[in-house]
XYZ file of N, CA and C in Angstrom:
798
model
N -148.327 -21.373 -8.789
C -148.177 -19.962 -8.421
C -146.768 -19.494 -8.752
N -146.706 -18.338 -9.383
C -145.416 -17.737 -9.695
C -145.218 -16.514 -8.815
N -144.166 -16.539 -8.025
C -143.823 -15.452 -7.116
C -142.525 -14.825 -7.607
N -142.499 -13.492 -7.668
C -141.332 -12.802 -8.224
C -140.936 -11.618 -7.363
N -139.677 -11.221 -7.496
C -139.179 -9.996 -6.875
C -138.436 -9.193 -7.939
N -138.605 -7.853 -7.874
C -138.055 -7.006 -8.925
C -137.723 -5.635 -8.345
N -136.451 -5.278 -8.367
C -136.029 -3.924 -8.018
C -136.214 -3.075 -9.271
N -137.270 -2.239 -9.269
C -137.625 -1.497 -10.486
C -136.764 -0.256 -10.696
N -136.089 0.201 -9.625
C -135.204 1.365 -9.728
C -135.952 2.588 -10.279
N -137.101 2.883 -9.639
C -137.901 4.040 -10.031
C -139.187 3.643 -10.726
N -140.279 3.545 -9.978
C -141.512 3.011 -10.559
C -142.174 3.981 -11.520
N -141.997 5.282 -11.331
C -142.623 6.231 -12.243
C -141.956 6.212 -13.621
N -140.646 6.251 -13.629
C -139.938 6.290 -14.910
C -139.967 4.945 -15.629
N -140.133 3.862 -14.893
C -140.083 2.538 -15.514
C -141.419 1.807 -15.459
N -142.501 2.536 -15.256
C -143.814 1.901 -15.221
C -144.126 1.149 -16.512
N -143.879 1.711 -17.709
C -144.151 0.935 -18.929
C -143.390 -0.389 -18.976
N -142.153 -0.391 -18.480
C -141.363 -1.623 -18.451
C -141.981 -2.632 -17.485
N -142.423 -2.135 -16.339
C -143.055 -3.010 -15.347
C -144.332 -3.615 -15.907
N -145.173 -2.799 -16.524
C -146.434 -3.285 -17.069
C -146.198 -4.289 -18.202
N -145.176 -4.047 -19.013
C -144.866 -4.983 -20.097
C -144.424 -6.328 -19.543
N -143.614 -6.284 -18.483
C -143.179 -7.539 -17.864
C -144.356 -8.283 -17.238
N -145.222 -7.578 -16.533
C -146.389 -8.212 -15.920
C -147.273 -8.859 -16.983
N -147.464 -8.168 -18.098
C -148.310 -8.702 -19.160
C -147.703 -9.955 -19.795
N -146.394 -9.971 -19.963
C -145.746 -11.095 -20.638
C -145.566 -12.304 -19.730
N -145.122 -12.073 -18.492
C -144.758 -13.180 -17.611
C -145.871 -13.576 -16.646
N -146.809 -12.674 -16.377
C -147.999 -12.932 -15.565
C -147.703 -13.574 -14.206
N -146.813 -12.978 -13.404
C -146.588 -13.513 -12.058
C -147.834 -13.316 -11.190
N -148.035 -14.226 -10.241
C -149.196 -14.133 -9.355
C -148.956 -13.225 -8.168
N -147.719 -13.153 -7.739
C -147.358 -12.390 -6.555
C -146.010 -11.733 -6.803
N -145.929 -10.419 -6.566
C -144.721 -9.664 -6.918
C -144.297 -8.767 -5.766
N -143.005 -8.781 -5.456
C -142.415 -7.836 -4.516
C -141.565 -6.846 -5.313
N -141.799 -5.558 -5.089
C -141.051 -4.514 -5.778
C -140.208 -3.737 -4.788
N -139.040 -3.287 -5.239
C -138.169 -2.455 -4.416
C -137.720 -1.219 -5.192
N -137.222 -0.268 -4.432
C -136.727 1.003 -4.972
C -137.788 1.719 -5.815
N -138.936 1.946 -5.195
C -139.993 2.691 -5.878
C -139.553 4.122 -6.183
N -138.792 4.710 -5.263
C -138.305 6.090 -5.419
C -139.455 7.062 -5.675
N -140.529 6.906 -4.928
C -141.703 7.749 -5.123
C -142.511 7.807 -3.836
N -143.161 8.923 -3.598
C -144.048 9.063 -2.454
C -145.321 8.244 -2.674
N -146.021 7.955 -1.591
C -147.220 7.128 -1.666
C -148.252 7.679 -2.640
N -148.391 9.004 -2.679
C -149.444 9.619 -3.471
C -149.312 9.466 -4.967
N -148.125 9.142 -5.441
C -147.934 8.993 -6.887
C -147.733 7.532 -7.290
N -147.955 6.618 -6.369
C -147.858 5.198 -6.730
C -148.934 4.888 -7.766
N -148.593 4.169 -8.835
C -149.531 3.950 -9.954
C -150.568 2.865 -9.675
N -151.356 3.068 -8.650
C -152.345 2.065 -8.268
C -153.350 1.791 -9.384
N -153.829 2.856 -10.031
C -154.845 2.676 -11.068
C -154.310 1.875 -12.252
N -153.096 2.189 -12.686
C -152.510 1.474 -13.823
C -152.300 -0.008 -13.504
N -151.864 -0.290 -12.280
C -151.656 -1.679 -11.883
C -152.991 -2.413 -11.734
N -153.994 -1.701 -11.229
C -155.319 -2.305 -11.120
C -155.860 -2.661 -12.511
N -155.656 -1.775 -13.457
C -156.097 -2.047 -14.827
C -155.371 -3.252 -15.407
N -154.118 -3.448 -14.977
C -153.336 -4.604 -15.434
C -153.722 -5.886 -14.707
N -154.600 -5.773 -13.709
C -155.085 -6.953 -13.007
C -154.459 -7.208 -11.657
N -153.773 -6.199 -11.100
C -153.049 -6.407 -9.842
C -153.519 -5.465 -8.737
N -153.853 -6.072 -7.596
C -154.044 -5.292 -6.393
C -152.685 -4.985 -5.800
N -152.591 -3.921 -5.014
C -151.279 -3.492 -4.536
C -151.319 -2.975 -3.121
N -150.196 -3.160 -2.456
C -149.918 -2.593 -1.142
C -148.534 -1.980 -1.244
N -148.357 -0.756 -0.762
C -147.072 -0.105 -0.979
C -146.728 0.850 0.166
N -145.423 1.120 0.246
C -144.897 2.108 1.190
C -143.772 2.848 0.477
N -144.038 4.101 0.120
C -143.073 4.854 -0.667
C -142.194 5.760 0.170
N -141.302 6.447 -0.510
C -140.408 7.414 0.119
C -139.842 8.306 -0.975
N -139.709 9.582 -0.672
C -139.244 10.518 -1.678
C -137.820 10.185 -2.138
N -137.650 10.008 -3.433
C -136.350 9.885 -4.104
C -135.623 8.560 -3.849
N -135.881 7.898 -2.708
C -135.114 6.694 -2.386
C -136.044 5.608 -1.846
N -135.538 4.396 -1.822
C -136.198 3.279 -1.149
C -137.605 3.040 -1.696
N -138.484 2.528 -0.859
C -139.851 2.224 -1.253
C -140.037 0.778 -1.663
N -141.091 0.139 -1.128
C -141.379 -1.272 -1.410
C -142.871 -1.444 -1.674
N -143.212 -2.481 -2.413
C -144.611 -2.754 -2.734
C -144.814 -4.250 -2.933
N -146.047 -4.688 -2.692
C -146.442 -6.071 -2.945
C -147.654 -6.041 -3.867
N -147.576 -6.771 -4.977
C -148.654 -6.860 -5.949
C -149.212 -8.280 -5.953
N -150.527 -8.397 -6.160
C -151.168 -9.704 -6.251
C -152.139 -9.709 -7.422
N -152.027 -10.712 -8.273
C -152.896 -10.805 -9.445
C -154.300 -11.208 -9.028
N -155.267 -10.400 -9.406
C -156.683 -10.657 -9.128
C -156.950 -10.795 -7.631
N -156.188 -10.086 -6.827
C -156.371 -10.143 -5.376
C -155.798 -8.882 -4.747
N -156.116 -8.682 -3.480
C -155.572 -7.551 -2.727
C -154.717 -8.078 -1.578
N -153.431 -7.741 -1.541
C -152.604 -8.146 -0.398
C -153.192 -7.595 0.901
N -153.159 -8.406 1.933
C -153.671 -7.998 3.237
C -152.489 -7.644 4.132
N -152.414 -6.392 4.514
C -151.252 -5.899 5.249
C -151.118 -6.545 6.627
N -149.871 -6.911 6.956
C -149.526 -7.371 8.304
C -148.729 -6.299 9.032
N -147.673 -5.820 8.388
C -146.867 -4.756 8.987
C -146.174 -3.960 7.896
N -145.820 -2.700 8.239
C -145.199 -1.787 7.282
C -143.777 -1.416 7.667
N -143.236 -2.074 8.672
C -141.862 -1.795 9.064
C -141.248 -3.042 9.694
N -139.943 -3.106 9.644
C -139.220 -4.196 10.278
C -139.118 -3.909 11.762
N -139.523 -4.840 12.621
C -139.472 -4.585 14.068
C -138.042 -4.382 14.565
N -137.924 -3.671 15.690
C -136.641 -3.574 16.362
C -136.032 -2.201 16.449
N -136.544 -1.229 15.672
C -136.000 0.126 15.720
C -137.111 1.116 15.362
N -137.853 1.604 16.360
C -138.963 2.535 16.094
C -138.523 3.824 15.413
N -137.241 4.183 15.521
C -136.754 5.415 14.920
C -136.338 5.286 13.465
N -136.382 4.080 12.914
C -135.977 3.864 11.527
C -137.118 4.292 10.606
N -136.894 5.348 9.821
C -137.956 5.863 8.958
C -137.734 5.543 7.485
N -136.816 4.633 7.183
C -136.574 4.269 5.782
C -137.566 3.190 5.337
N -138.147 3.383 4.153
C -139.172 2.474 3.629
C -138.509 1.268 2.965
N -138.295 0.241 3.761
C -137.533 -0.914 3.280
C -138.217 -2.257 3.528
N -139.377 -2.267 4.168
C -139.969 -3.551 4.545
C -141.485 -3.466 4.500
N -142.095 -4.504 3.959
C -143.551 -4.597 3.884
C -143.920 -6.074 3.983
N -144.919 -6.382 4.786
C -145.296 -7.776 5.017
C -146.807 -7.914 4.870
N -147.225 -8.941 4.143
C -148.648 -9.112 3.872
C -148.960 -10.589 3.673
N -150.253 -10.891 3.637
C -150.702 -12.228 3.256
C -151.398 -12.146 1.900
N -151.148 -13.150 1.082
C -151.789 -13.268 -0.228
C -152.147 -14.731 -0.428
N -153.411 -15.017 -0.507
C -153.884 -16.394 -0.736
C -153.277 -17.385 0.248
N -153.214 -16.971 1.506
C -152.745 -17.869 2.551
C -151.244 -17.894 2.750
N -150.492 -17.183 1.936
C -149.032 -17.141 2.044
C -148.610 -15.798 2.642
N -147.717 -15.854 3.615
C -147.116 -14.635 4.149
C -145.903 -14.293 3.289
N -145.885 -13.077 2.781
C -144.746 -12.639 1.982
C -144.155 -11.387 2.597
N -142.856 -11.398 2.795
C -142.131 -10.241 3.303
C -141.302 -9.680 2.160
N -141.618 -8.447 1.776
C -140.884 -7.753 0.713
C -139.858 -6.853 1.369
N -138.586 -7.000 1.002
C -137.549 -6.240 1.682
C -136.533 -5.661 0.715
N -136.028 -4.518 1.123
C -134.950 -3.849 0.393
C -133.857 -3.544 1.412
N -132.923 -4.472 1.517
C -131.882 -4.362 2.524
C -130.921 -3.231 2.171
N -130.436 -2.493 3.167
C -129.523 -1.370 2.885
C -128.284 -1.807 2.105
N -127.835 -0.917 1.230
C -126.646 -1.183 0.428
C -125.394 -1.223 1.306
N -125.210 -0.220 2.155
C -124.106 -0.226 3.107
C -122.842 0.475 2.676
N -122.810 0.993 1.459
C -121.619 1.717 0.998
C -121.732 3.202 1.318
N -120.599 3.853 1.572
C -119.248 3.282 1.651
C -119.009 2.595 2.992
N -118.128 1.658 2.964
C -117.758 0.958 4.191
C -116.240 1.005 4.358
N -115.774 1.077 5.613
C -116.586 1.144 6.838
C -117.214 2.520 7.012
N -118.187 2.590 7.919
C -118.843 3.858 8.168
C -120.265 3.650 8.648
N -120.994 4.727 8.882
C -122.351 4.628 9.437
C -123.330 3.888 8.529
N -123.171 4.000 7.214
C -124.096 3.301 6.313
C -123.906 1.784 6.398
N -122.656 1.355 6.562
C -122.404 -0.078 6.703
C -122.889 -0.562 8.070
N -122.711 0.251 9.096
C -123.218 -0.104 10.419
C -124.733 -0.265 10.389
N -125.403 0.641 9.665
C -126.862 0.563 9.534
C -127.269 -0.709 8.801
N -126.525 -1.055 7.763
C -126.811 -2.280 7.017
C -126.762 -3.508 7.934
N -125.696 -3.611 8.715
C -125.538 -4.776 9.581
C -126.586 -4.807 10.685
N -126.918 -3.637 11.237
C -127.947 -3.570 12.279
C -129.311 -3.964 11.699
N -129.596 -3.496 10.490
C -130.861 -3.838 9.828
C -130.929 -5.338 9.560
N -129.795 -5.902 9.162
C -129.731 -7.334 8.878
C -130.005 -8.151 10.140
N -129.456 -7.709 11.255
C -129.694 -8.432 12.507
C -131.159 -8.353 12.922
N -131.791 -7.196 12.705
C -133.224 -7.070 12.964
C -134.012 -8.014 12.067
N -133.613 -8.081 10.796
C -134.276 -8.991 9.870
C -134.138 -10.431 10.334
N -132.947 -10.817 10.748
C -132.725 -12.191 11.167
C -133.571 -12.556 12.379
N -133.704 -11.626 13.317
C -134.537 -11.900 14.494
C -135.999 -12.079 14.089
N -136.480 -11.198 13.246
C -137.883 -11.298 12.828
C -138.103 -12.515 11.935
N -137.141 -12.802 11.069
C -137.260 -13.959 10.176
C -137.341 -15.259 10.959
N -136.634 -15.332 12.069
C -136.691 -16.534 12.898
C -138.112 -16.779 13.403
N -138.758 -15.705 13.833
C -140.139 -15.828 14.292
C -141.069 -16.220 13.149
N -140.860 -15.646 11.975
C -141.678 -16.008 10.825
C -141.477 -17.470 10.447
N -140.232 -17.893 10.462
C -139.930 -19.272 10.076
C -140.617 -20.259 11.015
N -140.642 -19.930 12.282
C -141.193 -20.834 13.293
C -142.699 -20.665 13.481
N -143.326 -19.809 12.683
C -144.750 -19.529 12.867
C -145.654 -20.683 12.461
N -145.132 -21.593 11.648
C -145.962 -22.678 11.148
C -146.772 -22.292 9.927
N -146.647 -21.044 9.496
C -147.339 -20.560 8.311
C -146.398 -20.596 7.102
N -146.928 -20.716 5.893
C -146.074 -20.648 4.696
C -145.565 -19.229 4.504
N -144.235 -19.069 4.433
C -143.631 -17.740 4.384
C -142.569 -17.683 3.287
N -142.551 -16.547 2.578
C -141.492 -16.250 1.621
C -140.873 -14.909 1.966
N -139.545 -14.852 1.988
C -138.809 -13.596 2.103
C -138.276 -13.277 0.710
N -138.664 -12.133 0.159
C -138.290 -11.831 -1.220
C -137.853 -10.384 -1.346
N -136.768 -10.173 -2.092
C -136.352 -8.798 -2.310
C -134.907 -8.665 -2.725
N -134.461 -7.434 -2.677
C -133.071 -7.078 -2.952
C -132.338 -7.089 -1.614
N -131.550 -8.134 -1.393
C -130.843 -8.291 -0.125
C -129.530 -7.524 -0.098
N -129.079 -7.031 -1.242
C -127.814 -6.321 -1.328
C -126.675 -7.121 -0.696
N -126.686 -8.416 -0.947
C -125.619 -9.315 -0.493
C -125.312 -10.307 -1.610
N -124.049 -10.431 -1.953
C -123.581 -11.482 -2.853
C -123.149 -12.637 -1.955
N -123.918 -13.720 -1.886
C -123.658 -14.755 -0.880
C -122.278 -15.384 -0.938
N -121.775 -15.671 -2.158
C -120.472 -16.319 -2.314
C -119.784 -15.758 -3.551
N -118.530 -16.083 -3.717
C -117.793 -15.647 -4.909
C -118.380 -16.244 -6.186
N -119.092 -17.362 -6.067
C -119.711 -17.974 -7.229
C -120.875 -17.138 -7.754
N -121.357 -16.191 -6.929
C -122.515 -15.368 -7.273
C -122.115 -14.018 -7.864
N -120.897 -13.897 -8.329
C -120.427 -12.645 -8.926
C -119.418 -12.960 -10.021
N -119.407 -12.133 -11.051
C -118.539 -12.400 -12.202
C -117.059 -12.317 -11.849
N -116.694 -11.387 -10.943
C -115.291 -11.205 -10.579
C -115.199 -10.554 -9.206
N -115.043 -11.334 -8.162
C -115.021 -10.754 -6.815
C -113.882 -9.775 -6.597
N -112.790 -9.905 -7.326
C -111.648 -9.017 -7.107
C -111.998 -7.552 -7.371
N -112.934 -7.321 -8.275
C -113.327 -5.952 -8.606
C -114.237 -5.328 -7.558
N -114.719 -6.142 -6.606
C -115.696 -5.668 -5.629
C -115.252 -5.931 -4.194
N -113.974 -6.149 -3.994
C -113.507 -6.564 -2.670
C -113.832 -5.571 -1.558
N -113.885 -4.283 -1.903
C -114.146 -3.260 -0.891
C -115.621 -2.907 -0.786
N -116.450 -3.514 -1.608
C -117.866 -3.180 -1.619
C -118.602 -3.838 -0.454
N -119.598 -3.141 0.077
C -120.351 -3.651 1.224
C -121.094 -4.945 0.902
N -121.398 -5.183 -0.375
C -122.161 -6.356 -0.756
C -121.382 -7.649 -0.578
N -120.043 -7.544 -0.533
C -119.193 -8.726 -0.437
C -118.457 -8.854 0.884
N -118.671 -7.940 1.799
C -117.914 -7.986 3.040
C -118.236 -9.241 3.853
N -117.247 -9.765 4.562
C -117.485 -10.973 5.369
C -118.656 -10.826 6.335
N -118.838 -9.626 6.890
C -119.939 -9.424 7.842
C -121.295 -9.543 7.139
N -121.383 -9.019 5.920
C -122.631 -9.108 5.156
C -122.945 -10.562 4.812
N -121.931 -11.256 4.344
C -122.131 -12.653 3.968
C -122.446 -13.520 5.186
N -121.814 -13.218 6.300
C -122.076 -13.991 7.520
C -123.511 -13.792 7.992
N -124.028 -12.571 7.867
C -125.415 -12.301 8.262
C -126.386 -13.085 7.379
N -126.100 -13.137 6.084
C -126.949 -13.902 5.171
C -126.858 -15.398 5.493
N -125.668 -15.871 5.789
C -125.498 -17.288 6.135
C -126.256 -17.626 7.416
N -126.256 -16.706 8.382
C -127.015 -16.948 9.616
C -128.512 -17.011 9.330
N -128.959 -16.205 8.382
C -130.367 -16.260 7.994
C -130.706 -17.624 7.402
N -129.889 -18.091 6.476
C -130.143 -19.398 5.864
C -130.067 -20.528 6.891
N -129.243 -20.377 7.890
C -129.083 -21.427 8.895
C -130.353 -21.642 9.717
N -131.278 -20.695 9.657
C -132.559 -20.885 10.329
C -133.395 -21.956 9.634
N -133.041 -22.264 8.390
C -133.760 -23.275 7.624
C -134.312 -22.787 6.304
N -134.190 -21.504 6.025
C -134.701 -20.944 4.775
C -134.002 -21.558 3.564
N -134.757 -21.769 2.501
C -134.216 -22.314 1.260
C -134.000 -21.173 0.267
N -132.769 -20.989 -0.171
C -132.426 -20.022 -1.217
C -132.840 -20.658 -2.544
N -134.017 -20.268 -3.034
C -134.678 -20.991 -4.129
C -133.809 -21.151 -5.369
N -133.272 -20.046 -5.840
C -132.513 -20.067 -7.088
C -131.282 -20.960 -6.976
N -130.540 -20.820 -5.896
C -129.340 -21.623 -5.736
C -129.683 -23.078 -5.436
N -130.795 -23.316 -4.760
C -131.217 -24.680 -4.439
C -131.476 -25.486 -5.705
N -132.126 -24.865 -6.700
C -132.450 -25.576 -7.930
C -131.345 -25.506 -8.976
N -130.437 -24.536 -8.832
C -129.346 -24.370 -9.803
C -128.011 -24.246 -9.057
N -127.589 -25.309 -8.392
C -126.399 -25.223 -7.539
C -125.098 -24.975 -8.290
N -125.047 -25.343 -9.564
C -123.787 -25.246 -10.302
C -123.830 -24.254 -11.454
N -124.861 -23.430 -11.497
C -125.020 -22.500 -12.615
C -124.767 -21.068 -12.166
N -123.990 -20.356 -12.949
C -123.768 -18.935 -12.657
C -124.996 -18.148 -13.120
N -125.730 -17.638 -12.160
C -126.952 -16.893 -12.445
C -126.847 -15.537 -11.761
N -127.139 -14.489 -12.488
C -127.064 -13.132 -11.937
C -128.432 -12.465 -11.994
N -128.627 -11.483 -11.124
C -129.885 -10.737 -11.079
C -129.665 -9.235 -11.222
N -128.400 -8.801 -11.223
C -128.061 -7.378 -11.253
C -126.820 -7.174 -12.110
N -126.897 -6.161 -12.978
C -125.759 -5.759 -13.801
C -125.727 -4.231 -13.760
N -124.666 -3.643 -13.232
C -124.672 -2.186 -13.114
C -124.512 -1.538 -14.497
N -124.608 -0.220 -14.507
C -124.643 0.516 -15.770
C -123.247 0.856 -16.314
N -122.202 0.408 -15.645
C -120.847 0.817 -16.000
C -120.125 -0.254 -16.808
N -119.181 0.182 -17.624
C -118.209 -0.679 -18.306
C -118.865 -1.856 -19.062
N -120.054 -1.593 -19.614
C -120.767 -2.599 -20.412
C -120.965 -3.922 -19.654
N -121.245 -3.819 -18.376
C -121.408 -5.029 -17.572
C -122.582 -5.884 -18.035
N -123.657 -5.259 -18.507
C -124.770 -6.059 -19.028
C -124.345 -6.788 -20.298
N -123.731 -6.066 -21.216
C -123.336 -6.660 -22.491
C -122.331 -7.795 -22.295
N -121.515 -7.702 -21.264
C -120.497 -8.726 -21.006
C -120.965 -9.779 -20.000
N -122.198 -9.661 -19.552
C -122.741 -10.544 -18.513
C -121.878 -10.541 -17.253
N -121.425 -9.359 -16.891
C -120.649 -9.190 -15.650
C -121.625 -8.807 -14.541
N -122.247 -9.828 -13.981
C -123.346 -9.593 -13.043
C -123.088 -10.067 -11.631
N -124.099 -9.820 -10.789
C -124.094 -10.221 -9.397
C -125.446 -10.850 -9.084
N -125.478 -11.750 -8.137
C -126.748 -12.307 -7.646
C -127.020 -11.716 -6.270
N -127.934 -10.747 -6.232
C -128.241 -10.082 -4.954
C -129.741 -10.052 -4.653
N -130.569 -10.503 -5.611
C -132.016 -10.571 -5.400
C -132.383 -12.019 -5.099
N -133.018 -12.243 -3.959
C -133.230 -13.611 -3.490
C -134.679 -13.836 -3.070
N -135.126 -15.068 -3.229
C -136.430 -15.499 -2.712
C -136.176 -16.697 -1.807
N -136.439 -16.518 -0.529
C -136.209 -17.560 0.468
C -137.545 -18.136 0.922
N -137.615 -19.450 1.031
C -138.852 -20.139 1.396
C -138.656 -20.914 2.690
N -139.685 -20.927 3.539
C -139.581 -21.699 4.772
C -140.044 -23.131 4.531
N -140.068 -23.918 5.607
C -140.324 -25.353 5.473
C -141.729 -25.658 4.967
N -142.669 -24.749 5.162
C -144.031 -24.963 4.698
C -144.190 -24.698 3.195
N -143.308 -23.876 2.631
C -143.394 -23.540 1.207
C -142.396 -24.308 0.345
N -141.213 -24.561 0.877
C -140.129 -25.137 0.078
C -140.483 -26.453 -0.608
N -141.293 -27.334 0.005
C -141.603 -28.595 -0.689
C -142.315 -28.399 -2.026
N -142.947 -27.246 -2.216
C -143.647 -27.004 -3.465
C -142.811 -26.351 -4.537
N -141.550 -26.055 -4.245
C -140.685 -25.374 -5.205
C -140.402 -26.284 -6.405
N -140.800 -25.819 -7.598
C -140.579 -26.645 -8.784
C -139.753 -25.955 -9.860
N -139.620 -24.630 -9.797
C -138.820 -23.919 -10.790
C -138.397 -22.580 -10.217
N -137.278 -22.065 -10.721
C -136.786 -20.751 -10.317
C -135.908 -20.211 -11.425
N -135.950 -18.900 -11.612
C -135.145 -18.323 -12.674
C -135.118 -16.808 -12.625
N -134.557 -16.209 -13.664
C -134.424 -14.761 -13.779
C -134.898 -14.357 -15.166
N -135.778 -13.376 -15.245
C -136.245 -12.865 -16.534
C -135.234 -11.848 -17.058
N -134.131 -12.369 -17.580
C -133.028 -11.497 -17.993
C -133.399 -10.585 -19.160
N -134.401 -10.954 -19.942
C -134.777 -10.125 -21.086
C -135.180 -8.713 -20.653
N -135.682 -8.594 -19.429
C -136.105 -7.288 -18.927
C -134.908 -6.349 -18.807
N -133.773 -6.881 -18.388
C -132.570 -6.056 -18.236
C -132.053 -5.586 -19.588
N -132.357 -6.304 -20.648
C -131.877 -5.939 -21.967
C -132.717 -4.886 -22.673
N -133.835 -4.502 -22.063
C -134.680 -3.482 -22.670
C -134.036 -2.097 -22.561
N -134.453 -1.186 -23.419
C -133.929 0.176 -23.387
C -134.380 0.879 -22.103
N -133.461 1.601 -21.479
C -133.726 2.338 -20.229
C -134.241 1.407 -19.124
N -133.639 0.240 -19.038
C -134.075 -0.755 -18.067
C -133.516 -0.469 -16.676
N -134.139 -1.070 -15.682
C -133.549 -1.131 -14.353
C -132.243 -1.911 -14.438
N -131.361 -1.697 -13.471
C -130.128 -2.487 -13.436
C -130.345 -3.873 -12.830
N -131.561 -4.161 -12.397
C -131.939 -5.497 -11.917
C -132.864 -6.169 -12.919
N -132.928 -7.483 -12.864
C -133.928 -8.249 -13.608
C -134.818 -8.988 -12.612
N -136.073 -9.233 -12.962
C -136.959 -9.952 -12.045
C -136.470 -11.374 -11.777
N -136.526 -11.750 -10.525
C -136.197 -13.104 -10.086
C -137.491 -13.777 -9.647
N -137.678 -15.057 -9.987
C -138.972 -15.681 -9.720
C -138.829 -17.150 -9.311
N -139.892 -17.631 -8.692
C -140.023 -19.051 -8.382
C -141.424 -19.492 -8.763
N -141.561 -20.768 -9.053
C -142.872 -21.362 -9.283
C -143.113 -22.416 -8.205
N -144.296 -22.353 -7.619
C -144.701 -23.320 -6.615
C -145.747 -24.252 -7.197
N -145.646 -25.521 -6.899
C -146.556 -26.518 -7.456
C -147.991 -26.229 -7.045
N -148.917 -26.468 -7.965
C -150.327 -26.235 -7.683
C -150.799 -27.029 -6.479
N -150.279 -28.235 -6.323
C -150.701 -29.081 -5.200
C -150.320 -28.449 -3.862
N -149.134 -27.800 -3.816
C -148.704 -27.137 -2.582
C -149.577 -25.918 -2.287
N -149.892 -25.154 -3.326
C -150.728 -23.980 -3.152
C -152.130 -24.387 -2.721
N -152.658 -25.459 -3.312
C -153.979 -25.940 -2.938
C -154.007 -26.441 -1.486
N -152.915 -27.065 -1.071
C -152.812 -27.541 0.308
C -152.859 -26.373 1.280
N -152.177 -25.285 0.917
C -152.183 -24.089 1.757
C -153.570 -23.491 1.812
N -154.252 -23.448 0.683
C -155.583 -22.848 0.601
C -156.596 -23.609 1.435
N -156.404 -24.920 1.596
C -157.359 -25.735 2.355
C -157.227 -25.545 3.856
N -156.081 -25.012 4.295
C -155.854 -24.865 5.740
C -156.710 -23.748 6.314
């Protein structure tokens, strides 16, 4: 099974790019972020024609998350992150697909900081950590996948000095991510590539893509029931090199067939 996460940065304008990636790489399970579209214009028919069932939660102009499943329909568990009934931002979606619980998330950016946006980021992160603890301890196979808007360490960015004031690198952001991992979650990409500089995001400024001046902010975390099946992880960087591409590239993991079959038998 191939599970991927991809911040599409506008699903309407980049639908052809998304469909081309799905056709070429054929992931089984996909988490999308930054749909930037209301529910009514989500391209359900086009994705269905491409072989994917979908579950989504949109929002006008900003945010928005979706879960796609090849030859299957994701079964919704929840459409919001618990802990703040007044939070109306579309940033979290949780579903089951073939026996696996997948949480698709788009963590707040938090800029500018300090300020209310950074406070919201940290509060959202704490809510995520509380809910993630319950998911981790559920005994079910769980993956947390999405744009976390956190650069975990200086090794995950081309030049930390250029981003010292950014919310993605603040000690509080990194500490929240570290607390999440301390629950037992496996950071798939870093687990399999501990010494390799791998990026998932290159902004549109100063030729950062052309110079490979990137950041690693898209993560797939696996709990103890899923991690033993982890056999590969990577980034489809070719997607970022396409014309009018998102500033993110899809990040993916492959789980061994034996692990997936074991889950299916339960």
